[in-house]
PDB file of C-alpha atoms in Angstrom:
ATOM      1  CA  MET A1229     -10.149 -35.174  42.781  1.00  0.00           C
ATOM      2  CA  LYS A1230      -7.913 -32.197  42.296  1.00  0.00           C
ATOM      3  CA  THR A1231      -5.923 -34.230  39.509  1.00  0.00           C
ATOM      4  CA  ALA A1232      -9.342 -34.989  37.639  1.00  0.00           C
ATOM      5  CA  ALA A1233     -10.233 -31.280  38.031  1.00  0.00           C
ATOM      6  CA  LEU A1234      -6.741 -30.067  36.624  1.00  0.00           C
ATOM      7  CA  ILE A1235      -7.062 -32.696  33.784  1.00  0.00           C
ATOM      8  CA  LEU A1236     -10.545 -31.301  32.863  1.00  0.00           C
ATOM      9  CA  ALA A1237      -8.950 -27.633  32.868  1.00  0.00           C
ATOM     10  CA  LEU A1238      -6.198 -28.568  30.686  1.00  0.00           C
ATOM     11  CA  LEU A1239      -8.543 -30.099  28.097  1.00  0.00           C
ATOM     12  CA  ALA A1240     -10.754 -27.168  28.075  1.00  0.00           C
ATOM     13  CA  LEU A1241      -7.767 -25.171  27.587  1.00  0.00           C
ATOM     14  CA  THR A1242      -6.511 -27.161  24.789  1.00  0.00           C
ATOM     15  CA  ALA A1243     -10.053 -27.003  23.063  1.00  0.00           C
ATOM     16  CA  CYS A1244      -9.909 -23.389  23.537  1.00  0.00           C
ATOM     17  CA  LYS A1245      -6.791 -23.169  21.854  1.00  0.00           C
ATOM     18  CA  GLU A1246      -7.779 -25.752  18.907  1.00  0.00           C
ATOM     19  CA  ASP A1247     -10.838 -23.479  18.295  1.00  0.00           C
ATOM     20  CA  GLN A1248      -8.823 -20.385  18.081  1.00  0.00           C
ATOM     21  CA  ALA A1249      -6.516 -21.746  15.663  1.00  0.00           C
ATOM     22  CA  LYS A1250      -9.236 -23.075  13.341  1.00  0.00           C
ATOM     23  CA  ALA A1251     -10.747 -19.397  13.085  1.00  0.00           C
ATOM     24  CA  PRO A1252      -9.477 -17.856   9.829  1.00  0.00           C
ATOM     25  CA  PRO A1253      -7.709 -14.491   9.926  1.00  0.00           C
ATOM     26  CA  PRO A1254     -10.251 -11.624   8.874  1.00  0.00           C
ATOM     27  CA  PRO A1255      -9.864 -10.169   5.502  1.00  0.00           C
ATOM     28  CA  VAL A1256      -7.705  -7.193   5.059  1.00  0.00           C
ATOM     29  CA  GLU A1257      -9.202  -3.886   3.755  1.00  0.00           C
ATOM     30  CA  LEU A1258      -8.623  -3.320  -0.133  1.00  0.00           C
ATOM     31  CA  THR A1259      -6.449  -0.147  -0.381  1.00  0.00           C
ATOM     32  CA  THR A1260      -4.360   1.436  -3.167  1.00  0.00           C
ATOM     33  CA  ALA A1261      -1.616  -0.467  -1.607  1.00  0.00           C
ATOM     34  CA  ALA A1262      -2.873  -3.855  -2.663  1.00  0.00           C
ATOM     35  CA  LEU A1263      -0.698  -5.478  -5.434  1.00  0.00           C
ATOM     36  CA  SER A1264      -2.112  -8.269  -7.554  1.00  0.00           C
ATOM     37  CA  PHE A1265       0.227 -11.412  -6.890  1.00  0.00           C
ATOM     38  CA  PHE A1266       0.905 -12.693 -10.354  1.00  0.00           C
ATOM     39  CA  CYS A1267       1.587  -9.196 -12.136  1.00  0.00           C
ATOM     40  CA  GLN A1268       2.602  -6.769  -9.308  1.00  0.00           C
ATOM     41  CA  MET A1269       0.079  -4.317 -10.750  1.00  0.00           C
ATOM     42  CA  ASN A1270      -2.247  -2.180  -8.627  1.00  0.00           C
ATOM     43  CA  VAL A1271      -5.503  -4.218  -7.627  1.00  0.00           C
ATOM     44  CA  LEU A1272      -7.845  -1.078  -7.695  1.00  0.00           C
ATOM     45  CA  GLU A1273      -6.938   0.095 -11.231  1.00  0.00           C
ATOM     46  CA  HIS A1274      -8.816  -3.102 -12.415  1.00  0.00           C
ATOM     47  CA  GLY A1275     -12.481  -3.771 -12.576  1.00  0.00           C
ATOM     48  CA  GLY A1276     -14.175  -6.906 -11.393  1.00  0.00           C
ATOM     49  CA  PRO A1277     -14.247  -9.046  -8.346  1.00  0.00           C
ATOM     50  CA  LYS A1278     -10.906  -9.728  -6.301  1.00  0.00           C
ATOM     51  CA  GLY A1279      -9.379 -12.024  -3.874  1.00  0.00           C
ATOM     52  CA  GLN A1280      -7.034 -12.562  -1.227  1.00  0.00           C
ATOM     53  CA  ILE A1281      -5.280 -15.585   0.107  1.00  0.00           C
ATOM     54  CA  HIS A1282      -3.926 -15.880   3.523  1.00  0.00           C
ATOM     55  CA  LEU A1283      -0.856 -17.975   4.150  1.00  0.00           C
ATOM     56  CA  GLU A1284       0.299 -19.321   7.481  1.00  0.00           C
ATOM     57  CA  GLY A1285       3.282 -17.260   8.520  1.00  0.00           C
ATOM     58  CA  TYR A1286       2.980 -14.527   6.175  1.00  0.00           C
ATOM     59  CA  PRO A1287       1.861 -11.048   7.568  1.00  0.00           C
ATOM     60  CA  ALA A1288       0.008  -9.831   4.595  1.00  0.00           C
ATOM     61  CA  PRO A1289      -2.285 -11.779   2.472  1.00  0.00           C
ATOM     62  CA  LEU A1290      -1.659 -12.175  -1.421  1.00  0.00           C
ATOM     63  CA  PHE A1291      -4.130 -10.242  -3.325  1.00  0.00           C
ATOM     64  CA  PHE A1292      -5.599 -11.124  -6.912  1.00  0.00           C
ATOM     65  CA  ALA A1293      -6.923  -8.432  -9.518  1.00  0.00           C
ATOM     66  CA  GLN A1294      -9.124 -11.192 -10.793  1.00  0.00           C
ATOM     67  CA  VAL A1295     -10.960 -14.010  -9.141  1.00  0.00           C
ATOM     68  CA  ARG A1296      -9.761 -16.321 -11.911  1.00  0.00           C
ATOM     69  CA  ASP A1297      -6.118 -15.625 -11.034  1.00  0.00           C
ATOM     70  CA  LEU A1298      -7.001 -16.697  -7.397  1.00  0.00           C
ATOM     71  CA  VAL A1299      -8.390 -19.892  -8.455  1.00  0.00           C
ATOM     72  CA  ALA A1300      -5.447 -20.547 -10.716  1.00  0.00           C
ATOM     73  CA  TYR A1301      -3.139 -20.099  -7.632  1.00  0.00           C
ATOM     74  CA  MET A1302      -5.479 -22.432  -5.325  1.00  0.00           C
ATOM     75  CA  LYS A1303      -5.169 -25.165  -8.219  1.00  0.00           C
ATOM     76  CA  SER A1304      -1.505 -24.828  -8.547  1.00  0.00           C
ATOM     77  CA  PRO A1305       0.623 -27.486  -6.547  1.00  0.00           C
ATOM     78  CA  GLU A1306       3.500 -24.846  -6.067  1.00  0.00           C
ATOM     79  CA  ARG A1307       2.856 -23.251  -2.915  1.00  0.00           C
ATOM     80  CA  ASP A1308       5.160 -22.763  -0.039  1.00  0.00           C
ATOM     81  CA  ALA A1309       2.700 -22.210   2.875  1.00  0.00           C
ATOM     82  CA  ARG A1310      -0.401 -23.674   4.428  1.00  0.00           C
ATOM     83  CA  ILE A1311      -3.622 -21.310   3.278  1.00  0.00           C
ATOM     84  CA  THR A1312      -5.152 -20.124   6.422  1.00  0.00           C
ATOM     85  CA  ALA A1313      -8.258 -18.224   4.678  1.00  0.00           C
ATOM     86  CA  VAL A1314      -9.224 -17.228   1.182  1.00  0.00           C
ATOM     87  CA  TYR A1315     -11.793 -14.345   0.837  1.00  0.00           C
ATOM     88  CA  VAL A1316     -13.383 -13.097  -2.531  1.00  0.00           C
ATOM     89  CA  SER A1317     -15.490 -10.062  -3.305  1.00  0.00           C
ATOM     90  CA  ASP A1318     -19.266 -10.576  -2.751  1.00  0.00           C
ATOM     91  CA  MET A1319     -20.550  -9.200  -5.872  1.00  0.00           C
ATOM     92  CA  GLY A1320     -24.074  -9.190  -4.845  1.00  0.00           C
ATOM     93  CA  LYS A1321     -23.131  -6.467  -2.313  1.00  0.00           C
ATOM     94  CA  ALA A1322     -20.806  -4.275  -4.661  1.00  0.00           C
ATOM     95  CA  ALA A1323     -22.127  -1.124  -5.721  1.00  0.00           C
ATOM     96  CA  GLY A1324     -20.868  -2.154  -9.194  1.00  0.00           C
ATOM     97  CA  TRP A1325     -17.819  -3.862 -11.221  1.00  0.00           C
ATOM     98  CA  ASN A1326     -15.694  -0.922 -10.579  1.00  0.00           C
ATOM     99  CA  ASP A1327     -17.013  -0.208  -7.174  1.00  0.00           C
ATOM    100  CA  LEU A1328     -16.454  -2.980  -4.999  1.00  0.00           C
ATOM    101  CA  GLY A1329     -15.973  -1.521  -1.529  1.00  0.00           C
ATOM    102  CA  PRO A1330     -12.791  -1.845   0.697  1.00  0.00           C
ATOM    103  CA  ASN A1331     -14.591  -4.541   3.031  1.00  0.00           C
ATOM    104  CA  ASN A1332     -17.086  -6.564   0.729  1.00  0.00           C
ATOM    105  CA  TRP A1333     -15.346  -9.645   1.508  1.00  0.00           C
ATOM    106  CA  ILE A1334     -16.845 -13.208   1.819  1.00  0.00           C
ATOM    107  CA  LEU A1335     -15.054 -16.717   2.599  1.00  0.00           C
ATOM    108  CA  ALA A1336     -14.478 -18.395  -0.623  1.00  0.00           C
ATOM    109  CA  LYS A1337     -15.902 -21.476   0.803  1.00  0.00           C
ATOM    110  CA  GLU A1338     -19.305 -19.774   1.493  1.00  0.00           C
ATOM    111  CA  ALA A1339     -19.614 -17.916  -1.811  1.00  0.00           C
ATOM    112  CA  GLN A1340     -21.171 -19.276  -4.875  1.00  0.00           C
ATOM    113  CA  PHE A1341     -19.220 -18.596  -8.082  1.00  0.00           C
ATOM    114  CA  ILE A1342     -20.392 -17.898 -11.641  1.00  0.00           C
ATOM    115  CA  ILE A1343     -18.198 -19.584 -14.323  1.00  0.00           C
ATOM    116  CA  GLY A1344     -18.591 -19.404 -18.257  1.00  0.00           C
ATOM    117  CA  ALA A1345     -20.311 -16.006 -18.033  1.00  0.00           C
ATOM    118  CA  ASN A1346     -19.746 -13.408 -20.990  1.00  0.00           C
ATOM    119  CA  VAL A1347     -17.612 -11.230 -18.766  1.00  0.00           C
ATOM    120  CA  ALA A1348     -14.017 -10.188 -18.636  1.00  0.00           C
ATOM    121  CA  GLY A1349     -12.316  -9.689 -15.515  1.00  0.00           C
ATOM    122  CA  GLY A1350      -9.719  -7.077 -14.384  1.00  0.00           C
ATOM    123  CA  MET A1351      -7.011  -8.372 -16.311  1.00  0.00           C
ATOM    124  CA  GLY A1352      -8.920  -9.248 -19.598  1.00  0.00           C
ATOM    125  CA  ALA A1353      -9.670 -13.002 -19.185  1.00  0.00           C
ATOM    126  CA  PRO A1354     -12.778 -14.567 -18.661  1.00  0.00           C
ATOM    127  CA  GLU A1355     -13.967 -14.131 -15.112  1.00  0.00           C
ATOM    128  CA  ILE A1356     -15.044 -16.436 -12.284  1.00  0.00           C
ATOM    129  CA  VAL A1357     -17.663 -14.311 -10.449  1.00  0.00           C
ATOM    130  CA  PRO A1358     -18.520 -14.748  -6.623  1.00  0.00           C
ATOM    131  CA  PHE A1359     -21.605 -14.099  -4.983  1.00  0.00           C
ATOM    132  CA  GLY A1360     -22.895 -14.438  -1.579  1.00  0.00           C
ATOM    133  CA  ASP A1361     -26.054 -16.723  -2.398  1.00  0.00           C
ATOM    134  CA  GLU A1362     -28.005 -17.654  -5.383  1.00  0.00           C
ATOM    135  CA  ALA A1363     -30.402 -15.208  -4.991  1.00  0.00           C
ATOM    136  CA  THR A1364     -28.454 -12.333  -5.645  1.00  0.00           C
ATOM    137  CA  ALA A1365     -26.368 -14.112  -8.290  1.00  0.00           C
ATOM    138  CA  ALA A1366     -29.758 -14.726 -10.463  1.00  0.00           C
ATOM    139  CA  PRO A1367     -29.821 -11.319 -12.262  1.00  0.00           C
ATOM    140  CA  PHE A1368     -26.098 -11.437 -13.204  1.00  0.00           C
ATOM    141  CA  LEU A1369     -26.732 -14.980 -14.495  1.00  0.00           C
ATOM    142  CA  ASP A1370     -29.700 -13.905 -16.279  1.00  0.00           C
ATOM    143  CA  LYS A1371     -28.034 -11.322 -17.988  1.00  0.00           C
ATOM    144  CA  TYR A1372     -24.529 -12.808 -18.672  1.00  0.00           C
ATOM    145  CA  GLY A1373     -24.919 -16.294 -18.689  1.00  0.00           C
ATOM    146  CA  GLY A1374     -22.912 -19.101 -16.906  1.00  0.00           C
ATOM    147  CA  THR A1375     -23.153 -21.743 -14.384  1.00  0.00           C
ATOM    148  CA  LEU A1376     -23.485 -21.194 -10.427  1.00  0.00           C
ATOM    149  CA  LEU A1377     -21.362 -23.456  -8.516  1.00  0.00           C
ATOM    150  CA  PRO A1378     -19.538 -23.640  -5.023  1.00  0.00           C
ATOM    151  CA  PHE A1379     -15.832 -22.943  -4.764  1.00  0.00           C
ATOM    152  CA  THR A1380     -15.046 -26.760  -4.673  1.00  0.00           C
ATOM    153  CA  ALA A1381     -16.696 -27.560  -7.929  1.00  0.00           C
ATOM    154  CA  ILE A1382     -15.095 -24.971 -10.165  1.00  0.00           C
ATOM    155  CA  PRO A1383     -13.291 -26.890 -12.796  1.00  0.00           C
ATOM    156  CA  ASP A1384      -9.663 -26.649 -13.406  1.00  0.00           C
ATOM    157  CA  GLU A1385     -10.114 -25.496 -17.174  1.00  0.00           C
ATOM    158  CA  ALA A1386     -11.987 -22.468 -15.709  1.00  0.00           C
ATOM    159  CA  ALA A1387      -9.176 -21.097 -14.502  1.00  0.00           C
ATOM    160  CA  LEU A1388      -6.201 -22.828 -16.238  1.00  0.00           C
ATOM    161  CA  ALA A1389      -7.319 -23.182 -19.628  1.00  0.00           C
ATOM    162  CA  PRO A1390      -5.683 -20.901 -22.362  1.00  0.00           C
ATOM    163  CA  VAL A1391      -7.586 -17.709 -22.971  1.00  0.00           C
ATOM    164  CA  ASP A1392      -8.356 -16.177 -26.601  1.00  0.00           C
ATOM    165  CA  LEU A1393      -8.174 -12.515 -25.605  1.00  0.00           C
ATOM    166  CA  SER A1394      -9.594 -11.698 -29.043  1.00  0.00           C
ATOM    167  CA  GLN A1395     -12.924 -12.900 -28.027  1.00  0.00           C
ATOM    168  CA  PHE A1396     -15.599 -10.307 -27.022  1.00  0.00           C
ATOM    169  CA  LEU A1397     -16.409 -10.346 -23.627  1.00  0.00           C
ATOM    170  CA  GLU A1398     -18.560  -7.587 -21.561  1.00  0.00           C
ATOM    171  CA  THR A1399     -17.422  -5.426 -18.858  1.00  0.00           C
ATOM    172  CA  PRO A1400     -20.272  -5.160 -16.690  1.00  0.00           C
ATOM    173  CA  SER A1401     -21.350  -1.769 -15.196  1.00  0.00           C
TER     174      SER A1401
END
């Protein structure tokens, strides 16, 4: 009887540890110390939605000044650590394109993304714009166009295709 109780207790502890291991790390507040992974420029000096990727074994996340860059990183096979969490700005909760708020993060897998909108992100390229839900994305879609998709359906070309920086893209207010 004692052996059975001990086995059940060990199984319960193992299950708890597995649940804790599956919980993503929390997002990190966006501050002036955040530098964009690809260009090492200050993230807050560029408008539009941002992203952060947490990697196993790394003490701080990788920040991205543009969600398009985050998606490009995710689609790249050249990563040297397991991804434990991906967060993006929820533009439905942002005060504006240049005022996201320091803690306005949503897990990328829970967000909806507008691709193909006539908007430039923080680095001047066409942006992939995240929203917490379809309802908050609707006014943006009406104004700037595009297609609403979940994170897993963003096509490679939305993040990896060459960019013509001479095209006119709007910068939302």
